[in-house]
mmCIF file of C-alpha atoms in Angstrom:
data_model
loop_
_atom_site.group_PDB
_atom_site.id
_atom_site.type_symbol
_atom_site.label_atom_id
_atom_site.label_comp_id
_atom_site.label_asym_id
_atom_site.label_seq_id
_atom_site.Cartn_x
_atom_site.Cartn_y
_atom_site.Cartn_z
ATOM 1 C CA UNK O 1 17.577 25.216 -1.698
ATOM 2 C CA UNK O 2 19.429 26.458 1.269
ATOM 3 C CA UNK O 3 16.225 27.604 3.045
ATOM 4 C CA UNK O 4 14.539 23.903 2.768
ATOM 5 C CA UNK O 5 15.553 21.061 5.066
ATOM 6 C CA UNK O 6 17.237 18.475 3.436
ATOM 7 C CA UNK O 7 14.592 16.291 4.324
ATOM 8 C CA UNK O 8 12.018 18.540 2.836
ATOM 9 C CA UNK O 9 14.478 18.780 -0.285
ATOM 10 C CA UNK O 10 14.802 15.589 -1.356
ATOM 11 C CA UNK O 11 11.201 15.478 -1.497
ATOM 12 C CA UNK O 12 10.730 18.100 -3.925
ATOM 13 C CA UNK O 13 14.163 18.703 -5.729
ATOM 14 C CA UNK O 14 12.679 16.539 -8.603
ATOM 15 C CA UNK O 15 9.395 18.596 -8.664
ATOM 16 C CA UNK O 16 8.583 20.775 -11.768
ATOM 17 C CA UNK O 17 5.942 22.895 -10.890
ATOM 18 C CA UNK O 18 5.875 25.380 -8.295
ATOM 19 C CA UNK O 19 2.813 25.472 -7.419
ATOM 20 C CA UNK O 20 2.202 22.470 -6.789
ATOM 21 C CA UNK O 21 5.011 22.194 -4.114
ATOM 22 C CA UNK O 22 3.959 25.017 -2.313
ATOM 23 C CA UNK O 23 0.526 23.562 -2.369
ATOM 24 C CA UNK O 24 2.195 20.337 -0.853
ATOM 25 C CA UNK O 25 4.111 22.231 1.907
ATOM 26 C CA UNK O 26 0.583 23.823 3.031
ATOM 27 C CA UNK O 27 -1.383 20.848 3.730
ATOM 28 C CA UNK O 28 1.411 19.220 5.493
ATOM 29 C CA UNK O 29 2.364 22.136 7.807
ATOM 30 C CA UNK O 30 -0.175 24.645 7.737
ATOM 31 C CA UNK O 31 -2.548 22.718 10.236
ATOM 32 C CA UNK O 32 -4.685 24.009 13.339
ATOM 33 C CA UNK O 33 -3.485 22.525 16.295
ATOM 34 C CA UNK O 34 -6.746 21.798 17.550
ATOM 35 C CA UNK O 35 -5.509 20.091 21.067
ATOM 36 C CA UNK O 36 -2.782 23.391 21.783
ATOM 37 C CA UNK O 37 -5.720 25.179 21.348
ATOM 38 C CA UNK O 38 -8.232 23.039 23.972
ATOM 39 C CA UNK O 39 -5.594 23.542 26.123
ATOM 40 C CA UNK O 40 -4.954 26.767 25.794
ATOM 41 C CA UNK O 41 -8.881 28.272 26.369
ATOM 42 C CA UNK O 42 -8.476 25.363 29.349
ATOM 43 C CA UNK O 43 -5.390 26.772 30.836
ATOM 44 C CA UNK O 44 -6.939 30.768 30.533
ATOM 45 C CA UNK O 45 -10.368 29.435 32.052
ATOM 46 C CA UNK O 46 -8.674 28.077 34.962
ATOM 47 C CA UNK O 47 -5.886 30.525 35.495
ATOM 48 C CA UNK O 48 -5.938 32.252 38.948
ATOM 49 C CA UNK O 49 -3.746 34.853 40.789
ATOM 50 C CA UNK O 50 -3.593 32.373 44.111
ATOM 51 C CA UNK O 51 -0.077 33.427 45.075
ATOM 52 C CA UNK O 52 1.102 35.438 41.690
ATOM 53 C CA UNK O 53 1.519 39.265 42.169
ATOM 54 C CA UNK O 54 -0.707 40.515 39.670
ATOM 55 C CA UNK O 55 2.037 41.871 37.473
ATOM 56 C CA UNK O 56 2.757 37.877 37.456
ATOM 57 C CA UNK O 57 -0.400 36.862 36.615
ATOM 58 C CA UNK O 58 -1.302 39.782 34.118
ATOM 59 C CA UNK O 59 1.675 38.672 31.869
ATOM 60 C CA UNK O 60 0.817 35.028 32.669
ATOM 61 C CA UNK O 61 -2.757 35.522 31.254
ATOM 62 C CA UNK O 62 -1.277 37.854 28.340
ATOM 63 C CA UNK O 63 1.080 35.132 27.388
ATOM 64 C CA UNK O 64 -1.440 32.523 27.060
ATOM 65 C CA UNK O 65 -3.768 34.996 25.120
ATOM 66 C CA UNK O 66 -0.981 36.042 22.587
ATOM 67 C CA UNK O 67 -0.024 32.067 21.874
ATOM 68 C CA UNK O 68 -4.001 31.539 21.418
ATOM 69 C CA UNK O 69 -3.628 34.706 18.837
ATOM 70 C CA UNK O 70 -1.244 32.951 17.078
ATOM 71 C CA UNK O 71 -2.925 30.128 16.833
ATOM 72 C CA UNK O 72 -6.398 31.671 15.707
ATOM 73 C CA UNK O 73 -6.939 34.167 13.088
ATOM 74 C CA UNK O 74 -9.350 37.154 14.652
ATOM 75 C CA UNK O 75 -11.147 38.656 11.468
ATOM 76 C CA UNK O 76 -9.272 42.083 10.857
ATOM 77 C CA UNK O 77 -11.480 43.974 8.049
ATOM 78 C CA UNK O 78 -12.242 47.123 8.818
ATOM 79 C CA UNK O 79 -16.281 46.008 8.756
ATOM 80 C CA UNK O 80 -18.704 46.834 11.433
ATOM 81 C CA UNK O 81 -18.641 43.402 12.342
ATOM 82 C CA UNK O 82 -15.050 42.917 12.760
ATOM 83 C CA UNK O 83 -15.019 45.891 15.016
ATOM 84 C CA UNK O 84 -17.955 44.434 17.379
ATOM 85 C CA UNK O 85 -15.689 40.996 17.097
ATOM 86 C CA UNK O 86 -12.731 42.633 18.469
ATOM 87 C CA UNK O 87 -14.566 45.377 21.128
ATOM 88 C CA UNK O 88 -16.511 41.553 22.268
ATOM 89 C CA UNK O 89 -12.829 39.915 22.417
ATOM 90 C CA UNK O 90 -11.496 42.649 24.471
ATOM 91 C CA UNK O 91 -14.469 42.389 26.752
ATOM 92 C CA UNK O 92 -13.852 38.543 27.080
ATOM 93 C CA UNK O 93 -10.357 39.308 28.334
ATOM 94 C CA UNK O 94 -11.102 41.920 30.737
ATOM 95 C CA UNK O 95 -13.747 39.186 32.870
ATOM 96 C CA UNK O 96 -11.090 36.417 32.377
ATOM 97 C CA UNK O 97 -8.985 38.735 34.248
ATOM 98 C CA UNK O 98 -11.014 40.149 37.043
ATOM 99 C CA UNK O 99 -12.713 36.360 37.412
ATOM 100 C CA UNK O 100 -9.063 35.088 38.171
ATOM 101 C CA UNK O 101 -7.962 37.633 40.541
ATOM 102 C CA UNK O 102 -7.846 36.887 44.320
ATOM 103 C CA UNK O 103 -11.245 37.351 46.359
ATOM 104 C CA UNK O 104 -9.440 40.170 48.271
ATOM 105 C CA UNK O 105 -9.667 42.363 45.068
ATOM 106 C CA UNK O 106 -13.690 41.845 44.961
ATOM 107 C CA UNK O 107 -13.977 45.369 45.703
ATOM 108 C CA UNK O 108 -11.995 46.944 43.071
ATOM 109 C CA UNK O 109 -13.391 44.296 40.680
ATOM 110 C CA UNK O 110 -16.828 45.875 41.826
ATOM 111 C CA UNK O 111 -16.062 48.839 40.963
ATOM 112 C CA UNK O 112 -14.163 48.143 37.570
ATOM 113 C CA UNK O 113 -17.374 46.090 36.163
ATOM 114 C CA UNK O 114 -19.390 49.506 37.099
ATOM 115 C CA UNK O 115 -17.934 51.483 34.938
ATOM 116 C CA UNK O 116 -19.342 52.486 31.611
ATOM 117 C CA UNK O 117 -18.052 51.861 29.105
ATOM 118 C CA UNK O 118 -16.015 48.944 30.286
ATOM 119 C CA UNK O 119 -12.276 49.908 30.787
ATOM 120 C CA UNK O 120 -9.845 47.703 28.389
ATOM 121 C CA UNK O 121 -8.054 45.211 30.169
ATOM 122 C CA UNK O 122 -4.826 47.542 30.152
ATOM 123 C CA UNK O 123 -6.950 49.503 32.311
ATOM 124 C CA UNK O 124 -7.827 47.461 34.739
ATOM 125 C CA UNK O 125 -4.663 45.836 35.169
ATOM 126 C CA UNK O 126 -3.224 49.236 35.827
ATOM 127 C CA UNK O 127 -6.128 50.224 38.301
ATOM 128 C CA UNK O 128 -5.618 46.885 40.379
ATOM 129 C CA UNK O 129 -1.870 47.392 40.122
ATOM 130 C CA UNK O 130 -1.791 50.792 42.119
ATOM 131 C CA UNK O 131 -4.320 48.888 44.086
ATOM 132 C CA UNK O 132 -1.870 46.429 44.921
ATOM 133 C CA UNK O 133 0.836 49.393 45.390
ATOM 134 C CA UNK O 134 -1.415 50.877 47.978
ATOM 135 C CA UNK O 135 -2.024 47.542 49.772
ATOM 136 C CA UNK O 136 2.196 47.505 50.055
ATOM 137 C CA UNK O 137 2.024 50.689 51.406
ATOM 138 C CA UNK O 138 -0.517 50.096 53.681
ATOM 139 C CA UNK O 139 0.884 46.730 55.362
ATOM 140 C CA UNK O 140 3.932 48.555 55.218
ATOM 141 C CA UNK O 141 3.180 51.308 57.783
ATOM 142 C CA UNK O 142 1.382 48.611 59.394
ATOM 143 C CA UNK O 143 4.616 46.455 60.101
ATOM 144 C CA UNK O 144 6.798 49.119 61.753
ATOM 145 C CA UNK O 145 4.325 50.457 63.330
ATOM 146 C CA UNK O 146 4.072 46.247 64.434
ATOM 147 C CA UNK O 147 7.750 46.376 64.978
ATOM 148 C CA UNK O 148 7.657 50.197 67.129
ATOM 149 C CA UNK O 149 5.243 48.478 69.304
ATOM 150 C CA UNK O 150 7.398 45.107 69.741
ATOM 151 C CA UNK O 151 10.451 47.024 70.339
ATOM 152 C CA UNK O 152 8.881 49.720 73.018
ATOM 153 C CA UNK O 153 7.449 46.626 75.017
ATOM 154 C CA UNK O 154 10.944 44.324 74.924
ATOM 155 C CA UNK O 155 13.051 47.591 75.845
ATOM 156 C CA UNK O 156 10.535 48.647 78.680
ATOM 157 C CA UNK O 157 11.212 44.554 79.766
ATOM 158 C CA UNK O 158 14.625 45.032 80.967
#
């Protein structure tokens, strides 16, 4: 009884059938928790990129999603309607994505929702990440070329 609280074992050390136990130990810990779970399909619905690089907020959103998963069991027969299920699933998480990325991304979100078939949300993500890369880039150049411009006028000054 090393693998049982003590608390848990002095409720059952006395018990004779098996069964019955583990039938105990089910009801009393095997529960939904319905309120982690509100709060959880709250937290993804509202979840935006605001000031979150999207790397941020793509693991954000995947961490809520994988604690939901935990919490709810997705049917997982190989059936035609556990495949539909799952395709519908992936489809939810792909527009809970691109719905809480920044307005400044409506064109690539544009063209994402155009495509057909859908990309996966993997996709996506990666397609808005080099997005993001290119945006770097961009204001990048744009700064020292800033800068050049800043420097040429306060030397020409003196």
């Amino acid at each position: 009884m090393n693998t049982v609280s003590r608390e848990l074992f002095n409720g059952i050390v006395y018990s004779t059938d098996a069964q019955y136990v583990w039938k105990d130990l089910k009801e009393r810990f095997d529960k939904v928790n319905g309120s982690r779970i509100f709060s959880l399909h709250r937290e993804i619905g509202s979840l935006v990129q605001g000031n979150m690089t999207i790397s941020v907020y793509y693991t954000k959103l995947r961490q809520l999603w994988d604690e939901y998963a935990s919490l709810v069991t997705l049917p997982s027969c190989g059936c035609a309607t556990s495949k539909a299920y799952l395709e519908h699933d992936q489809q939810q998480k792909l527009l809970q994505f691109l719905m809480g990325l920044n307005d400044s991304y409506g064109g690539i979100r544009s063209q994402i929702l155009l495509m057909n078939p859908l990309p996966t949300v993997g996709q996506a993500y990666s397609l808005i990440s080099q997005e993001e890369s290119h945006r770097g880039i961009i204001a990048g150049g744009n700064n020292s070329t800033n800068f050049s411009a800043v420097f040429y006028t306060n030397n020409n000054d003196q």
